[in-house]
Every structure is written in structure tokens, then in C-alpha cells.
Amino acid sequence: EADIYQTPRYLVIGTGKKITLECSQTMGHDKMYWYQQDPGMELHLIHYSYGVNSTEKGDLSSESTVSRIRTEHFPLTLESARPSHTSQYLCASSAYSGKGTDTQYFGPGTRLTVL
Amino acid sequence: DQQVKQNSPSLSVQEGRISILNCDYTNSMFDYFLWYKKYPAEGPTFLISISSIKDKNEDGRFTVFLNKSAKHLSLHIVPSQPGDSAVYFCAASGGSNYKLTFGKGTLLTVNP
């Protein structure tokens, strides 16, 4: 099982602020993901990375950006936060498990509220 | 168009009884299915998975059944415990695409 960490756990900020959500994993997984989830809704993939210097946009359009300079670190940045960005942001990582595909393991999430 | 559907938003069962959570999918390319459990304000926790080459996978109190012809899978929890109360998400992936597609989740409440 992956050890994956997210900071901060909770963040309340004003409109227009720049924020960075941190995500780190200690298992050496090559793949990492960012999801956005609202209550009662499915998790939506907003970014993913299959390795260092590789990043792709997910299925849900997002104004955020990501970087993958080190295997263990996958931060997400919002240049100018808006109330519509209020959500829970979940980071995950995975590596091939030999069972057909990867199993993704999630961090505890960051609950972001933009006022 | 939702490719993974969990049609029951909530389910309530008595402690000790069986909980059955259902999931339907529409994409025939999906070949790997997972169940996650999520408490409020926490990240999802992986529970159990199944490959399309199998029709059943069991891990302790948790069993997942897959019916490929019906594009349906279910998670059975026996016996249910109050600590099982959480939102359960069904997820699927297909081919060489490692991305997961999630359902909207089912809130399970196990009453003492």
C-alpha cells in the first residue's frame, strides 16, 4: 500500500490568491493523479503524470496546472483562485501491480474553500 | 454520458446482515474494476478489485462479483459492521489506459 501525503488538509482563501496544493508519495510509484470531487458526485480526473517531466490534462477541464520534477512530488497550482474552485482535491499514485492494471492509492485530500 | 453508474445513492442495513452494493458500466473496453471506501473529509481507501477474466474475487468479509454479459458488478459485505458505514465508489479502467472512471458512490449506513 502506498504512503501518500497531501498538504494542507484544509484551506480557506480569498478570491484571486495563488495557491499550491502539495502531494508526495514515498513508494516510488511512477504514475500520479489529481482528482476533484464534490459531495454526492464522482471523482473527476483533472491531471495525471506517467513519470518525471510528463504531465497530461485529465477528463475534466481545470484551470489548475501541475508539475512533475521529482518522482515523489506532484504539486497542483491555481494561479488565481475563484469560488468555483471550491472542492475536495485528491491526489493518487500507482504502479503496475501485475493483476491486469494499476491499483491507485489515494492521499487524505485537501478541502479547498475559496471565498 | 456516465460510463460507470451506481444507481442507489444510499443503502441502510442492520449490523450482522449482508450489504450488497451495485454498479453498472457501459464501456465494453473496461477490463479491471475496483471498489473504494471513503469517509467524509478523507481520501478513498482501496478495498478490492477484479479482473474481467474472473467472475468473483473474495477478501475476508468483502466479495466482488462480475457479470460481464450484463456489464454489472456488485460488492457484498458479510457480516456488515457499523464501521463499514461510508461512501463506496465503483471504478473501472480498460486496456492500456491506466485512468480510472468512477461512479457517483453509494452511501452505506450500517445500523447497530
Short mmCIF file of C-alpha atoms in Angstrom, two decimals:
data_model
loop_
_atom_site.label_atom_id
_atom_site.label_comp_id
_atom_site.label_asym_id
_atom_site.label_seq_id
_atom_site.Cartn_x
_atom_site.Cartn_y
_atom_site.Cartn_z
CA GLU A 1 0.00 0.00 0.00
CA ALA A 2 1.20 3.49 -0.89
CA ASP A 3 2.11 6.15 1.62
CA ILE A 4 0.84 9.32 0.07
CA TYR A 5 0.60 12.70 1.73
CA GLN A 6 -1.27 15.89 0.96
CA THR A 7 -0.91 19.32 2.50
CA PRO A 8 -2.71 21.34 3.58
CA ARG A 9 -5.70 19.21 4.62
CA TYR A 10 -7.95 22.27 4.75
CA LEU A 11 -7.50 25.68 3.10
CA VAL A 12 -9.75 28.73 3.14
CA ILE A 13 -8.58 31.61 0.97
CA GLY A 14 -9.89 34.71 -0.74
CA THR A 15 -10.60 35.15 -4.43
CA GLY A 16 -7.60 35.93 -6.60
CA LYS A 17 -4.99 34.27 -4.41
CA LYS A 18 -2.40 31.89 -5.84
CA ILE A 19 -2.27 28.51 -4.12
CA THR A 20 -0.26 25.32 -4.38
CA LEU A 21 -1.56 22.00 -3.12
CA GLU A 22 1.22 19.59 -2.23
CA CYS A 23 1.25 15.85 -2.88
CA SER A 24 4.08 13.46 -2.10
CA GLN A 25 4.40 9.69 -2.14
CA THR A 26 7.14 7.50 -0.73
CA MET A 27 6.56 4.28 -2.69
CA GLY A 28 8.41 5.24 -5.85
CA HIS A 29 5.25 4.94 -7.95
CA ASP A 30 5.73 6.16 -11.50
CA LYS A 31 2.16 7.32 -12.04
CA MET A 32 0.40 10.11 -10.15
CA TYR A 33 -3.03 11.68 -10.47
CA TRP A 34 -5.12 14.63 -9.29
CA TYR A 35 -8.88 14.31 -8.90
CA GLN A 36 -11.57 16.80 -7.97
CA GLN A 37 -14.61 15.62 -6.04
CA ASP A 38 -17.78 17.34 -4.82
CA PRO A 39 -20.25 15.76 -2.36
CA GLY A 40 -22.52 13.19 -3.97
CA MET A 41 -20.54 13.23 -7.19
CA GLU A 42 -17.94 11.01 -8.84
CA LEU A 43 -14.23 11.70 -8.72
CA HIS A 44 -13.14 13.61 -11.82
CA LEU A 45 -9.59 13.27 -13.13
CA ILE A 46 -8.07 16.71 -13.75
CA HIS A 47 -4.35 15.89 -14.23
CA TYR A 48 -2.09 12.86 -14.43
CA SER A 49 1.55 12.01 -14.87
CA TYR A 50 3.18 8.78 -16.02
CA GLY A 51 6.65 9.84 -14.92
CA VAL A 52 9.09 12.67 -14.36
CA ASN A 53 8.59 15.58 -16.79
CA SER A 54 5.37 14.00 -18.05
CA THR A 55 2.03 15.68 -17.35
CA GLU A 56 -1.34 15.45 -19.09
CA LYS A 57 -4.74 17.02 -18.63
CA GLY A 58 -7.48 14.76 -17.43
CA ASP A 59 -11.08 14.32 -18.45
CA LEU A 60 -12.39 17.34 -16.54
CA SER A 61 -11.20 20.72 -17.70
CA SER A 62 -9.37 22.55 -14.94
CA GLU A 63 -7.70 25.94 -14.66
CA SER A 64 -5.04 24.42 -12.44
CA THR A 65 -1.54 23.36 -13.53
CA VAL A 66 0.79 20.62 -12.32
CA SER A 67 4.46 19.75 -12.47
CA ARG A 68 6.44 16.52 -12.01
CA ILE A 69 10.10 17.33 -11.47
CA ARG A 70 10.70 14.52 -8.99
CA THR A 71 9.12 11.06 -8.91
CA GLU A 72 7.74 11.52 -5.43
CA HIS A 73 6.30 15.03 -5.78
CA PHE A 74 3.27 16.19 -7.83
CA PRO A 75 2.09 19.68 -6.79
CA LEU A 76 -1.04 21.36 -8.16
CA THR A 77 -1.18 25.14 -8.59
CA LEU A 78 -4.06 27.57 -9.04
CA GLU A 79 -2.78 30.97 -10.21
CA SER A 80 -5.93 32.86 -9.25
CA ALA A 81 -8.46 31.07 -7.10
CA ARG A 82 -12.19 31.63 -7.57
CA PRO A 83 -15.25 30.42 -5.62
CA SER A 84 -15.93 27.89 -8.42
CA HIS A 85 -12.68 26.16 -7.41
CA THR A 86 -14.16 25.23 -4.03
CA SER A 87 -13.96 21.43 -3.86
CA GLN A 88 -12.05 18.49 -2.45
CA TYR A 89 -8.80 17.74 -4.29
CA LEU A 90 -7.50 14.19 -4.11
CA CYS A 91 -4.04 13.00 -5.13
CA ALA A 92 -3.30 9.37 -6.01
CA SER A 93 -0.38 7.26 -7.16
CA SER A 94 0.01 3.85 -8.72
CA ALA A 95 2.40 1.33 -10.17
CA TYR A 96 1.73 -1.79 -12.19
CA SER A 97 0.55 -4.49 -9.80
CA GLY A 98 0.72 -7.46 -12.15
CA LYS A 99 -3.01 -8.04 -11.78
CA GLY A 100 -4.04 -6.59 -15.11
CA THR A 101 -3.67 -2.92 -14.41
CA ASP A 102 -2.67 -0.46 -11.74
CA THR A 103 -4.34 -0.01 -8.38
CA GLN A 104 -4.45 3.65 -7.41
CA TYR A 105 -3.86 4.65 -3.78
CA PHE A 106 -5.13 7.97 -2.52
CA GLY A 107 -3.93 10.64 -0.16
CA PRO A 108 -6.20 12.16 2.50
CA GLY A 109 -7.27 15.05 0.27
CA THR A 110 -7.31 18.84 0.54
CA ARG A 111 -10.63 20.57 1.18
CA LEU A 112 -10.36 23.96 -0.57
CA THR A 113 -12.80 26.78 0.09
CA VAL A 114 -12.49 30.00 -1.90
CA LEU A 115 -14.44 32.94 -0.51
CA ASP B 1 -22.58 10.26 -20.54
CA GLN B 2 -21.80 8.35 -17.36
CA GLN B 3 -19.86 5.17 -18.14
CA VAL B 4 -19.96 3.85 -14.55
CA LYS B 5 -23.28 4.07 -12.75
CA GLN B 6 -24.17 3.46 -9.15
CA ASN B 7 -27.92 3.87 -9.20
CA SER B 8 -28.51 3.66 -5.46
CA PRO B 9 -27.35 6.86 -3.72
CA SER B 10 -27.81 5.25 -0.33
CA LEU B 11 -28.32 1.90 1.41
CA SER B 12 -29.17 1.12 5.01
CA VAL B 13 -28.66 -2.32 6.61
CA GLN B 14 -28.62 -3.84 10.07
CA GLU B 15 -25.39 -4.87 11.73
CA GLY B 16 -24.57 -8.51 11.00
CA ARG B 17 -26.63 -8.65 7.81
CA ILE B 18 -25.34 -8.62 4.23
CA SER B 19 -24.74 -5.34 2.36
CA ILE B 20 -24.96 -5.54 -1.44
CA LEU B 21 -23.72 -2.55 -3.43
CA ASN B 22 -24.30 -2.49 -7.17
CA CYS B 23 -22.52 -0.95 -10.12
CA ASP B 24 -23.25 -0.95 -13.87
CA TYR B 25 -20.95 0.06 -16.69
CA THR B 26 -21.47 0.81 -20.35
CA ASN B 27 -17.95 0.77 -21.82
CA SER B 28 -17.12 -2.73 -23.11
CA MET B 29 -13.40 -1.81 -23.10
CA PHE B 30 -13.34 -1.81 -19.30
CA ASP B 31 -11.48 -4.88 -18.05
CA TYR B 32 -10.49 -4.05 -14.48
CA PHE B 33 -12.83 -2.98 -11.72
CA LEU B 34 -12.18 -1.65 -8.24
CA TRP B 35 -14.14 -0.73 -5.15
CA TYR B 36 -13.09 2.10 -2.85
CA LYS B 37 -14.44 3.15 0.53
CA LYS B 38 -14.46 6.81 1.53
CA TYR B 39 -15.12 8.51 4.84
CA PRO B 40 -16.01 12.24 4.88
CA ALA B 41 -13.02 14.57 4.59
CA GLU B 42 -10.67 11.63 3.82
CA GLY B 43 -9.30 10.09 0.64
CA PRO B 44 -10.74 6.86 -0.82
CA THR B 45 -9.30 3.62 0.52
CA PHE B 46 -8.83 0.69 -1.87
CA LEU B 47 -10.96 -2.31 -0.88
CA ILE B 48 -10.96 -4.98 -3.54
CA SER B 49 -10.59 -5.39 -7.29
CA ILE B 50 -11.46 -7.85 -10.02
CA SER B 51 -10.16 -8.51 -13.49
CA SER B 52 -12.52 -9.28 -16.34
CA ILE B 53 -11.04 -12.77 -16.62
CA LYS B 54 -12.67 -13.63 -13.29
CA ASP B 55 -16.27 -13.55 -12.11
CA LYS B 56 -15.60 -13.49 -8.38
CA ASN B 57 -12.94 -12.24 -6.00
CA GLU B 58 -13.04 -12.60 -2.24
CA ASP B 59 -11.08 -10.89 0.53
CA GLY B 60 -12.28 -11.52 4.05
CA ARG B 61 -15.74 -10.05 4.51
CA PHE B 62 -15.68 -8.48 1.03
CA THR B 63 -16.60 -10.28 -2.19
CA VAL B 64 -16.92 -8.72 -5.62
CA PHE B 65 -18.95 -10.42 -8.35
CA LEU B 66 -18.63 -9.54 -12.03
CA ASN B 67 -21.23 -10.32 -14.70
CA LYS B 68 -19.63 -9.29 -17.98
CA SER B 69 -22.62 -10.10 -20.16
CA ALA B 70 -24.80 -7.81 -18.07
CA LYS B 71 -21.98 -5.26 -17.55
CA HIS B 72 -22.73 -5.40 -13.86
CA LEU B 73 -20.69 -5.85 -10.72
CA SER B 74 -21.61 -6.00 -7.08
CA LEU B 75 -19.82 -5.77 -3.75
CA HIS B 76 -21.02 -8.00 -0.92
CA ILE B 77 -20.07 -7.26 2.67
CA VAL B 78 -20.81 -10.06 5.14
CA PRO B 79 -21.34 -9.53 8.01
CA SER B 80 -21.83 -5.78 7.90
CA GLN B 81 -20.39 -3.75 10.77
CA PRO B 82 -21.09 -0.17 11.90
CA GLY B 83 -17.51 0.75 10.91
CA ASP B 84 -18.41 -0.11 7.32
CA SER B 85 -20.62 2.99 7.18
CA ALA B 86 -19.08 5.12 4.42
CA VAL B 87 -19.46 6.04 0.76
CA TYR B 88 -18.47 3.21 -1.59
CA PHE B 89 -17.20 4.04 -5.07
CA CYS B 90 -17.05 1.67 -8.00
CA ALA B 91 -14.28 2.39 -10.54
CA ALA B 92 -13.23 0.88 -13.87
CA SER B 93 -10.33 1.02 -16.30
CA GLY B 94 -9.66 -0.52 -19.68
CA GLY B 95 -6.88 -1.64 -21.97
CA SER B 96 -3.55 0.12 -21.63
CA ASN B 97 -5.29 3.19 -20.23
CA TYR B 98 -4.48 3.39 -16.54
CA LYS B 99 -7.05 6.08 -15.90
CA LEU B 100 -9.99 5.20 -13.67
CA THR B 101 -13.61 6.12 -14.32
CA PHE B 102 -15.64 6.43 -11.11
CA GLY B 103 -19.31 6.12 -10.27
CA LYS B 104 -21.03 8.67 -8.03
CA GLY B 105 -20.87 6.44 -4.98
CA THR B 106 -23.36 4.79 -2.63
CA LEU B 107 -23.65 5.86 1.00
CA LEU B 108 -23.84 2.74 3.16
CA THR B 109 -25.19 3.08 6.68
CA VAL B 110 -24.90 0.07 8.98
CA ASN B 111 -27.18 0.40 11.98
CA PRO B 112 -26.20 -1.22 15.31
#
